[in-house]
PDB file of C-alpha atoms and ligand atoms in Angstrom:
ATOM      1  CA  MET U  22      54.653-145.688 -86.994  1.00  0.00           C
ATOM      2  CA  SER U  23      54.372-147.192 -90.486  1.00  0.00           C
ATOM      3  CA  ALA U  24      53.202-145.157 -93.458  1.00  0.00           C
ATOM      4  CA  ALA U  25      49.805-146.645 -92.656  1.00  0.00           C
ATOM      5  CA  GLY U  26      48.629-148.598 -89.653  1.00  0.00           C
ATOM      6  CA  LEU U  27      50.582-149.720 -86.602  1.00  0.00           C
ATOM      7  CA  PHE U  28      52.184-153.130 -86.208  1.00  0.00           C
ATOM      8  CA  VAL U  29      52.331-154.371 -82.599  1.00  0.00           C
ATOM      9  CA  THR U  30      53.720-157.764 -81.544  1.00  0.00           C
ATOM     10  CA  PHE U  31      53.702-159.732 -78.298  1.00  0.00           C
ATOM     11  CA  GLU U  32      56.692-161.881 -77.410  1.00  0.00           C
ATOM     12  CA  GLY U  33      57.808-164.005 -74.482  1.00  0.00           C
ATOM     13  CA  ILE U  34      58.171-167.571 -73.300  1.00  0.00           C
ATOM     14  CA  ASP U  35      55.336-170.109 -73.444  1.00  0.00           C
ATOM     15  CA  GLY U  36      52.592-169.354 -70.933  1.00  0.00           C
ATOM     16  CA  SER U  37      53.724-165.784 -70.212  1.00  0.00           C
ATOM     17  CA  GLY U  38      50.279-164.433 -71.097  1.00  0.00           C
ATOM     18  CA  LYS U  39      50.823-163.242 -74.680  1.00  0.00           C
ATOM     19  CA  SER U  40      47.531-164.516 -76.125  1.00  0.00           C
ATOM     20  CA  THR U  41      45.539-163.261 -73.144  1.00  0.00           C
ATOM     21  CA  GLN U  42      47.133-159.818 -73.294  1.00  0.00           C
ATOM     22  CA  ALA U  43      46.993-159.544 -77.093  1.00  0.00           C
ATOM     23  CA  ARG U  44      43.245-160.196 -76.941  1.00  0.00           C
ATOM     24  CA  MET U  45      42.741-157.704 -74.119  1.00  0.00           C
ATOM     25  CA  LEU U  46      44.718-154.972 -75.905  1.00  0.00           C
ATOM     26  CA  ALA U  47      42.727-155.600 -79.098  1.00  0.00           C
ATOM     27  CA  ASP U  48      39.438-155.263 -77.143  1.00  0.00           C
ATOM     28  CA  HIS U  49      40.641-152.101 -75.414  1.00  0.00           C
ATOM     29  CA  LEU U  50      41.754-150.420 -78.644  1.00  0.00           C
ATOM     30  CA  ARG U  51      38.529-151.390 -80.432  1.00  0.00           C
ATOM     31  CA  GLN U  52      36.529-149.857 -77.595  1.00  0.00           C
ATOM     32  CA  SER U  53      38.580-146.686 -78.102  1.00  0.00           C
ATOM     33  CA  GLY U  54      37.452-146.628 -81.744  1.00  0.00           C
ATOM     34  CA  HIS U  55      40.468-148.159 -83.507  1.00  0.00           C
ATOM     35  CA  ASP U  56      40.234-150.650 -86.345  1.00  0.00           C
ATOM     36  CA  VAL U  57      42.204-153.658 -85.042  1.00  0.00           C
ATOM     37  CA  LEU U  58      43.276-156.959 -86.567  1.00  0.00           C
ATOM     38  CA  LEU U  59      44.294-159.605 -84.019  1.00  0.00           C
ATOM     39  CA  THR U  60      46.453-162.408 -85.397  1.00  0.00           C
ATOM     40  CA  ARG U  61      49.118-164.916 -84.356  1.00  0.00           C
ATOM     41  CA  GLU U  62      52.188-166.861 -85.431  1.00  0.00           C
ATOM     42  CA  PRO U  63      52.821-169.470 -86.506  1.00  0.00           C
ATOM     43  CA  GLY U  64      49.559-169.074 -88.420  1.00  0.00           C
ATOM     44  CA  GLY U  65      47.338-166.098 -89.187  1.00  0.00           C
ATOM     45  CA  SER U  66      46.554-167.061 -92.795  1.00  0.00           C
ATOM     46  CA  PRO U  67      45.149-170.352 -94.141  1.00  0.00           C
ATOM     47  CA  GLY U  68      48.495-171.557 -95.526  1.00  0.00           C
ATOM     48  CA  ALA U  69      50.403-170.529 -92.414  1.00  0.00           C
ATOM     49  CA  GLU U  70      47.851-172.305 -90.206  1.00  0.00           C
ATOM     50  CA  ASP U  71      48.551-175.496 -92.192  1.00  0.00           C
ATOM     51  CA  ILE U  72      52.272-175.040 -91.493  1.00  0.00           C
ATOM     52  CA  ARG U  73      51.463-174.411 -87.809  1.00  0.00           C
ATOM     53  CA  ALA U  74      49.990-177.894 -87.517  1.00  0.00           C
ATOM     54  CA  LEU U  75      53.103-179.410 -89.123  1.00  0.00           C
ATOM     55  CA  VAL U  76      55.476-177.627 -86.823  1.00  0.00           C
ATOM     56  CA  LEU U  77      53.681-177.741 -83.460  1.00  0.00           C
ATOM     57  CA  GLU U  78      52.356-181.299 -83.424  1.00  0.00           C
ATOM     58  CA  GLY U  79      54.314-184.528 -83.184  1.00  0.00           C
ATOM     59  CA  GLU U  80      57.511-185.672 -81.511  1.00  0.00           C
ATOM     60  CA  PRO U  81      60.044-183.095 -80.226  1.00  0.00           C
ATOM     61  CA  ASP U  82      62.685-184.354 -82.724  1.00  0.00           C
ATOM     62  CA  ARG U  83      60.309-184.381 -85.692  1.00  0.00           C
ATOM     63  CA  TRP U  84      62.197-181.521 -87.422  1.00  0.00           C
ATOM     64  CA  SER U  85      65.781-180.296 -87.200  1.00  0.00           C
ATOM     65  CA  ALA U  86      66.313-176.693 -86.078  1.00  0.00           C
ATOM     66  CA  GLU U  87      67.194-175.783 -89.695  1.00  0.00           C
ATOM     67  CA  THR U  88      64.006-177.295 -91.121  1.00  0.00           C
ATOM     68  CA  GLU U  89      61.970-175.582 -88.426  1.00  0.00           C
ATOM     69  CA  LEU U  90      63.534-172.252 -89.378  1.00  0.00           C
ATOM     70  CA  LEU U  91      62.445-172.747 -92.993  1.00  0.00           C
ATOM     71  CA  LEU U  92      58.920-173.746 -91.974  1.00  0.00           C
ATOM     72  CA  PHE U  93      58.444-170.790 -89.596  1.00  0.00           C
ATOM     73  CA  THR U  94      59.816-168.392 -92.222  1.00  0.00           C
ATOM     74  CA  ALA U  95      57.541-169.823 -94.932  1.00  0.00           C
ATOM     75  CA  ALA U  96      54.547-169.421 -92.617  1.00  0.00           C
ATOM     76  CA  ARG U  97      55.579-165.816 -91.800  1.00  0.00           C
ATOM     77  CA  ARG U  98      55.971-164.875 -95.443  1.00  0.00           C
ATOM     78  CA  ASP U  99      52.459-166.131 -96.237  1.00  0.00           C
ATOM     79  CA  HIS U 100      51.040-164.394 -93.159  1.00  0.00           C
ATOM     80  CA  LEU U 101      52.688-161.096 -94.133  1.00  0.00           C
ATOM     81  CA  GLU U 102      51.564-161.239 -97.757  1.00  0.00           C
ATOM     82  CA  ARG U 103      47.993-162.250 -97.106  1.00  0.00           C
ATOM     83  CA  THR U 104      47.068-160.872 -93.697  1.00  0.00           C
ATOM     84  CA  ILE U 105      49.465-158.360 -92.110  1.00  0.00           C
ATOM     85  CA  ASN U 106      50.480-156.129 -95.031  1.00  0.00           C
ATOM     86  CA  PRO U 107      46.941-155.743 -96.446  1.00  0.00           C
ATOM     87  CA  ALA U 108      45.602-154.782 -92.995  1.00  0.00           C
ATOM     88  CA  LEU U 109      48.388-152.243 -92.406  1.00  0.00           C
ATOM     89  CA  ALA U 110      47.749-150.786 -95.865  1.00  0.00           C
ATOM     90  CA  GLU U 111      44.113-150.259 -94.817  1.00  0.00           C
ATOM     91  CA  GLY U 112      45.353-148.293 -91.798  1.00  0.00           C
ATOM     92  CA  LYS U 113      44.529-150.943 -89.194  1.00  0.00           C
ATOM     93  CA  ILE U 114      46.375-151.636 -85.962  1.00  0.00           C
ATOM     94  CA  VAL U 115      47.724-155.175 -86.366  1.00  0.00           C
ATOM     95  CA  ILE U 116      48.340-157.026 -83.092  1.00  0.00           C
ATOM     96  CA  CYS U 117      50.297-160.230 -83.583  1.00  0.00           C
ATOM     97  CA  ASP U 118      50.943-162.921 -80.951  1.00  0.00           C
ATOM     98  CA  ARG U 119      54.630-163.772 -81.721  1.00  0.00           C
ATOM     99  CA  PHE U 120      56.637-162.705 -84.791  1.00  0.00           C
ATOM    100  CA  ALA U 121      60.293-162.719 -85.891  1.00  0.00           C
ATOM    101  CA  ASP U 122      61.726-162.252 -82.372  1.00  0.00           C
ATOM    102  CA  SER U 123      60.404-165.738 -81.564  1.00  0.00           C
ATOM    103  CA  THR U 124      62.453-167.137 -84.445  1.00  0.00           C
ATOM    104  CA  ARG U 125      65.532-165.185 -83.315  1.00  0.00           C
ATOM    105  CA  VAL U 126      65.211-166.765 -79.874  1.00  0.00           C
ATOM    106  CA  TYR U 127      63.825-170.267 -80.536  1.00  0.00           C
ATOM    107  CA  GLN U 128      65.657-171.170 -83.738  1.00  0.00           C
ATOM    108  CA  GLY U 129      68.493-168.674 -83.282  1.00  0.00           C
ATOM    109  CA  VAL U 130      69.518-169.392 -79.711  1.00  0.00           C
ATOM    110  CA  SER U 131      67.741-172.166 -77.895  1.00  0.00           C
ATOM    111  CA  ARG U 132      66.809-174.844 -80.422  1.00  0.00           C
ATOM    112  CA  GLY U 133      69.930-174.355 -82.548  1.00  0.00           C
ATOM    113  CA  ASN U 134      72.765-171.880 -82.792  1.00  0.00           C
ATOM    114  CA  LEU U 135      71.361-170.417 -85.987  1.00  0.00           C
ATOM    115  CA  ARG U 136      71.110-166.696 -85.396  1.00  0.00           C
ATOM    116  CA  SER U 137      73.120-165.733 -88.492  1.00  0.00           C
ATOM    117  CA  GLN U 138      70.948-167.949 -90.727  1.00  0.00           C
ATOM    118  CA  VAL U 139      67.829-166.553 -89.014  1.00  0.00           C
ATOM    119  CA  ASP U 140      68.957-162.995 -89.789  1.00  0.00           C
ATOM    120  CA  LYS U 141      69.848-163.790 -93.405  1.00  0.00           C
ATOM    121  CA  LEU U 142      66.500-165.460 -94.083  1.00  0.00           C
ATOM    122  CA  HIS U 143      64.647-162.652 -92.323  1.00  0.00           C
ATOM    123  CA  ASN U 144      66.375-160.011 -94.469  1.00  0.00           C
ATOM    124  CA  LEU U 145      65.794-162.016 -97.623  1.00  0.00           C
ATOM    125  CA  MET U 146      62.177-163.081 -97.131  1.00  0.00           C
ATOM    126  CA  ILE U 147      60.541-160.928 -94.428  1.00  0.00           C
ATOM    127  CA  GLY U 148      62.354-157.577 -94.147  1.00  0.00           C
ATOM    128  CA  ARG U 149      59.789-156.096 -91.766  1.00  0.00           C
ATOM    129  CA  GLU U 150      59.986-155.239 -88.078  1.00  0.00           C
ATOM    130  CA  PRO U 151      57.044-154.344 -85.831  1.00  0.00           C
ATOM    131  CA  ASP U 152      56.563-150.723 -84.760  1.00  0.00           C
ATOM    132  CA  LEU U 153      56.213-151.835 -81.126  1.00  0.00           C
ATOM    133  CA  THR U 154      57.003-155.150 -79.417  1.00  0.00           C
ATOM    134  CA  LEU U 155      55.719-155.938 -75.922  1.00  0.00           C
ATOM    135  CA  LEU U 156      57.975-158.526 -74.286  1.00  0.00           C
ATOM    136  CA  ILE U 157      56.141-160.194 -71.398  1.00  0.00           C
ATOM    137  CA  ASP U 158      58.838-161.334 -69.001  1.00  0.00           C
ATOM    138  CA  MET U 159      58.320-163.871 -66.223  1.00  0.00           C
ATOM    139  CA  ASP U 160      59.758-166.864 -64.397  1.00  0.00           C
ATOM    140  CA  PRO U 161      59.766-169.925 -66.720  1.00  0.00           C
ATOM    141  CA  GLY U 162      58.499-172.341 -64.042  1.00  0.00           C
ATOM    142  CA  ALA U 163      55.329-170.328 -63.585  1.00  0.00           C
ATOM    143  CA  GLY U 164      54.949-169.866 -67.354  1.00  0.00           C
ATOM    144  CA  LEU U 165      55.278-173.577 -68.048  1.00  0.00           C
ATOM    145  CA  GLU U 166      52.692-174.402 -65.406  1.00  0.00           C
ATOM    146  CA  ARG U 167      50.246-171.993 -67.036  1.00  0.00           C
ATOM    147  CA  ALA U 168      50.999-173.292 -70.563  1.00  0.00           C
ATOM    148  CA  LEU U 169      50.598-176.989 -69.688  1.00  0.00           C
ATOM    149  CA  SER U 170      47.345-176.291 -67.838  1.00  0.00           C
ATOM    150  CA  ARG U 171      45.786-175.306 -71.198  1.00  0.00           C
ATOM    151  CA  GLY U 172      45.981-178.882 -72.571  1.00  0.00           C
ATOM    152  CA  THR U 173      45.676-177.894 -76.252  1.00  0.00           C
ATOM    153  CA  GLY U 174      47.714-180.798 -77.708  1.00  0.00           C
ATOM    154  CA  GLU U 175      50.169-178.274 -79.201  1.00  0.00           C
ATOM    155  CA  GLU U 176      52.786-179.048 -76.600  1.00  0.00           C
ATOM    156  CA  ARG U 177      55.755-180.084 -78.699  1.00  0.00           C
ATOM    157  CA  PHE U 178      57.666-176.972 -77.604  1.00  0.00           C
ATOM    158  CA  GLU U 179      56.443-176.887 -74.009  1.00  0.00           C
ATOM    159  CA  SER U 180      57.641-180.507 -73.649  1.00  0.00           C
ATOM    160  CA  PHE U 181      61.251-179.322 -73.968  1.00  0.00           C
ATOM    161  CA  GLY U 182      61.114-178.310 -70.261  1.00  0.00           C
ATOM    162  CA  THR U 183      62.236-175.465 -68.003  1.00  0.00           C
ATOM    163  CA  GLY U 184      65.989-175.474 -68.856  1.00  0.00           C
ATOM    164  CA  LEU U 185      65.160-174.487 -72.397  1.00  0.00           C
ATOM    165  CA  GLN U 186      62.544-171.980 -71.223  1.00  0.00           C
ATOM    166  CA  GLU U 187      65.224-170.351 -69.048  1.00  0.00           C
ATOM    167  CA  ARG U 188      67.510-169.942 -72.078  1.00  0.00           C
ATOM    168  CA  MET U 189      64.627-168.481 -74.051  1.00  0.00           C
ATOM    169  CA  ARG U 190      63.787-165.974 -71.327  1.00  0.00           C
ATOM    170  CA  GLN U 191      67.391-164.755 -71.411  1.00  0.00           C
ATOM    171  CA  GLY U 192      67.339-164.762 -75.222  1.00  0.00           C
ATOM    172  CA  PHE U 193      64.305-162.452 -75.236  1.00  0.00           C
ATOM    173  CA  LEU U 194      65.889-160.131 -72.656  1.00  0.00           C
ATOM    174  CA  ASP U 195      69.035-159.961 -74.802  1.00  0.00           C
ATOM    175  CA  LEU U 196      66.892-158.999 -77.822  1.00  0.00           C
ATOM    176  CA  ALA U 197      65.335-156.174 -75.795  1.00  0.00           C
ATOM    177  CA  GLY U 198      68.891-154.873 -75.350  1.00  0.00           C
ATOM    178  CA  GLU U 199      69.561-155.267 -79.054  1.00  0.00           C
ATOM    179  CA  PHE U 200      66.384-153.415 -80.154  1.00  0.00           C
ATOM    180  CA  PRO U 201      65.766-150.928 -77.315  1.00  0.00           C
ATOM    181  CA  ASP U 202      63.650-148.519 -79.388  1.00  0.00           C
ATOM    182  CA  ARG U 203      61.223-151.202 -80.505  1.00  0.00           C
ATOM    183  CA  ILE U 204      60.973-153.674 -77.598  1.00  0.00           C
ATOM    184  CA  THR U 205      59.428-152.746 -74.228  1.00  0.00           C
ATOM    185  CA  ILE U 206      59.691-155.233 -71.351  1.00  0.00           C
ATOM    186  CA  VAL U 207      56.476-155.818 -69.377  1.00  0.00           C
ATOM    187  CA  ASP U 208      56.483-157.636 -66.013  1.00  0.00           C
ATOM    188  CA  GLY U 209      54.126-160.605 -66.551  1.00  0.00           C
ATOM    189  CA  THR U 210      54.012-161.887 -62.971  1.00  0.00           C
ATOM    190  CA  GLY U 211      51.142-159.707 -61.762  1.00  0.00           C
ATOM    191  CA  GLY U 212      47.435-160.394 -62.154  1.00  0.00           C
ATOM    192  CA  ILE U 213      45.901-160.351 -65.631  1.00  0.00           C
ATOM    193  CA  GLU U 214      44.259-156.930 -65.138  1.00  0.00           C
ATOM    194  CA  ASP U 215      47.453-155.337 -63.762  1.00  0.00           C
ATOM    195  CA  VAL U 216      49.534-156.559 -66.705  1.00  0.00           C
ATOM    196  CA  ALA U 217      46.807-155.361 -69.102  1.00  0.00           C
ATOM    197  CA  ALA U 218      46.837-151.877 -67.534  1.00  0.00           C
ATOM    198  CA  ASP U 219      50.620-151.600 -68.030  1.00  0.00           C
ATOM    199  CA  ILE U 220      50.278-152.678 -71.648  1.00  0.00           C
ATOM    200  CA  GLN U 221      47.421-150.260 -72.359  1.00  0.00           C
ATOM    201  CA  ARG U 222      49.546-147.411 -71.055  1.00  0.00           C
ATOM    202  CA  ILE U 223      52.522-148.339 -73.240  1.00  0.00           C
ATOM    203  CA  ALA U 224      50.379-148.813 -76.362  1.00  0.00           C
ATOM    204  CA  THR U 225      48.456-145.584 -75.797  1.00  0.00           C
ATOM    205  CA  ASP U 226      51.725-143.646 -75.428  1.00  0.00           C
ATOM    206  CA  ARG U 227      52.894-145.133 -78.729  1.00  0.00           C
ATOM    207  CA  LEU U 228      49.667-144.100 -80.473  1.00  0.00           C
ATOM    208  CA  THR U 229      49.770-140.453 -79.419  1.00  0.00           C
TER     209      THR U 229
HETATM  210  P1  ADP B  22      50.872-167.512 -73.901  1.00  0.00           P
HETATM  211  O1  ADP B  22      50.040-167.065 -75.071  1.00  0.00           O
HETATM  212  O2  ADP B  22      51.999-166.588 -73.603  1.00  0.00           O
HETATM  213  O3  ADP B  22      51.333-168.923 -73.987  1.00  0.00           O
HETATM  214  P2  ADP B  22      48.349-167.438 -72.449  1.00  0.00           P
HETATM  215  O4  ADP B  22      47.820-166.038 -72.601  1.00  0.00           O
HETATM  216  O5  ADP B  22      47.742-168.507 -73.283  1.00  0.00           O
HETATM  217  O6  ADP B  22      49.948-167.432 -72.611  1.00  0.00           O
HETATM  218  O7  ADP B  22      48.242-167.797 -70.903  1.00  0.00           O
HETATM  219  C1  ADP B  22      48.543-169.095 -70.422  1.00  0.00           C
HETATM  220  C2  ADP B  22      47.580-169.455 -69.279  1.00  0.00           C
HETATM  221  O8  ADP B  22      47.842-168.616 -68.162  1.00  0.00           O
HETATM  222  C3  ADP B  22      46.123-169.251 -69.627  1.00  0.00           C
HETATM  223  O9  ADP B  22      45.368-170.277 -69.013  1.00  0.00           O
HETATM  224  C4  ADP B  22      45.796-167.888 -69.045  1.00  0.00           C
HETATM  225  O10 ADP B  22      44.437-167.766 -68.676  1.00  0.00           O
HETATM  226  C5  ADP B  22      46.693-167.843 -67.822  1.00  0.00           C
HETATM  227  N1  ADP B  22      47.193-166.479 -67.532  1.00  0.00           N
HETATM  228  C6  ADP B  22      47.552-165.516 -68.437  1.00  0.00           C
HETATM  229  N2  ADP B  22      47.987-164.407 -67.811  1.00  0.00           N
HETATM  230  C7  ADP B  22      47.922-164.656 -66.494  1.00  0.00           C
HETATM  231  C8  ADP B  22      48.247-163.900 -65.310  1.00  0.00           C
HETATM  232  N3  ADP B  22      48.733-162.629 -65.387  1.00  0.00           N
HETATM  233  N4  ADP B  22      48.069-164.485 -64.119  1.00  0.00           N
HETATM  234  C9  ADP B  22      47.603-165.758 -64.036  1.00  0.00           C
HETATM  235  N5  ADP B  22      47.255-166.524 -65.094  1.00  0.00           N
HETATM  236  C10 ADP B  22      47.413-165.993 -66.312  1.00  0.00           C
HETATM  237  P1  TYD B  23      52.167-170.812 -79.429  1.00  0.00           P
HETATM  238  O1  TYD B  23      50.889-171.522 -79.308  1.00  0.00           O
HETATM  239  O2  TYD B  23      52.209-169.478 -80.034  1.00  0.00           O
HETATM  240  O3  TYD B  23      52.946-170.600 -78.086  1.00  0.00           O
HETATM  241  P2  TYD B  23      52.447-170.278 -76.652  1.00  0.00           P
HETATM  242  O4  TYD B  23      52.581-171.586 -75.951  1.00  0.00           O
HETATM  243  O5  TYD B  23      53.410-169.257 -76.159  1.00  0.00           O
HETATM  244  O6  TYD B  23      51.046-169.763 -76.723  1.00  0.00           O
HETATM  245  O7  TYD B  23      53.131-171.863 -80.100  1.00  0.00           O
HETATM  246  C1  TYD B  23      54.166-171.495 -80.810  1.00  0.00           C
HETATM  247  C2  TYD B  23      55.363-172.332 -80.438  1.00  0.00           C
HETATM  248  O8  TYD B  23      56.230-172.251 -81.550  1.00  0.00           O
HETATM  249  C3  TYD B  23      56.084-171.741 -79.240  1.00  0.00           C
HETATM  250  O9  TYD B  23      56.607-172.768 -78.412  1.00  0.00           O
HETATM  251  C4  TYD B  23      57.221-170.993 -79.874  1.00  0.00           C
HETATM  252  C5  TYD B  23      57.455-171.674 -81.179  1.00  0.00           C
HETATM  253  N1  TYD B  23      57.910-170.772 -82.244  1.00  0.00           N
HETATM  254  C6  TYD B  23      59.190-170.939 -82.769  1.00  0.00           C
HETATM  255  O10 TYD B  23      59.938-171.831 -82.345  1.00  0.00           O
HETATM  256  N2  TYD B  23      59.618-170.110 -83.778  1.00  0.00           N
HETATM  257  C7  TYD B  23      58.823-169.138 -84.286  1.00  0.00           C
HETATM  258  O11 TYD B  23      59.244-168.399 -85.200  1.00  0.00           O
HETATM  259  C8  TYD B  23      57.493-168.958 -83.735  1.00  0.00           C
HETATM  260  C9  TYD B  23      56.590-167.894 -84.274  1.00  0.00           C
HETATM  261  C10 TYD B  23      57.086-169.807 -82.726  1.00  0.00           C
END
């Protein structure tokens, strides 16, 4: 646990249920009397939301993997300065839908082979890990079907297809091996309520 507050992130491939589960955990913890801030990346502050539009809309080859890495890191820095750190300093539980593990996997492994640059930029500009990361793991075919069914127009990444999603799934599982104390794998294939119950149990254990 941080000096103040608790920083929880959700990670996983597109459509694995991160936003749904982040919202449900936030509701559950609020009902239990906690002060919770629910946020997301890319985005979570006005400047970072502007960067989100740049990076998620348009053609798949709009940015190189290197430029994407800079844009995601710029958005994260703004989000940390203006949203996450102030909330943690006030003692809140911050629940964030995606954070630096997404960069390690998307820019570091699947979109480009940039893991060493990802780590250098992270150390230089972010330097913060979550207290707890819930990795929702599931079959990419099913995840992609769920993600495309949303029809939000933010499908630049989903349009890369299932081969890439398969590499990302493995990339996330490898990260769970790299950071075993921080990352807990959650099976995302069950019904929404079942997955939520697993997550509530893990988060409650972490809080006590
Ligand atoms: P992510 O944020 O990981 O992309 P979402 O939470 O937006 O995923 O979920 C993608 C879609 O799948 C949504 O339409 C959501 O209602 C649905 N969904 C989420 N979790 C489940 C689940 N466990 N079973 C079936 N559908 C789900
Ligand atoms: P988002 O709407 O969070 O994804 P989801 O479809 O899972 O709800 O969109 C974020 C997209 O941006 C997603 O495809 C992953 C990608 N991304 C990166 O490539 N690097 C990053 O650092 C982050 C935070 C996201």
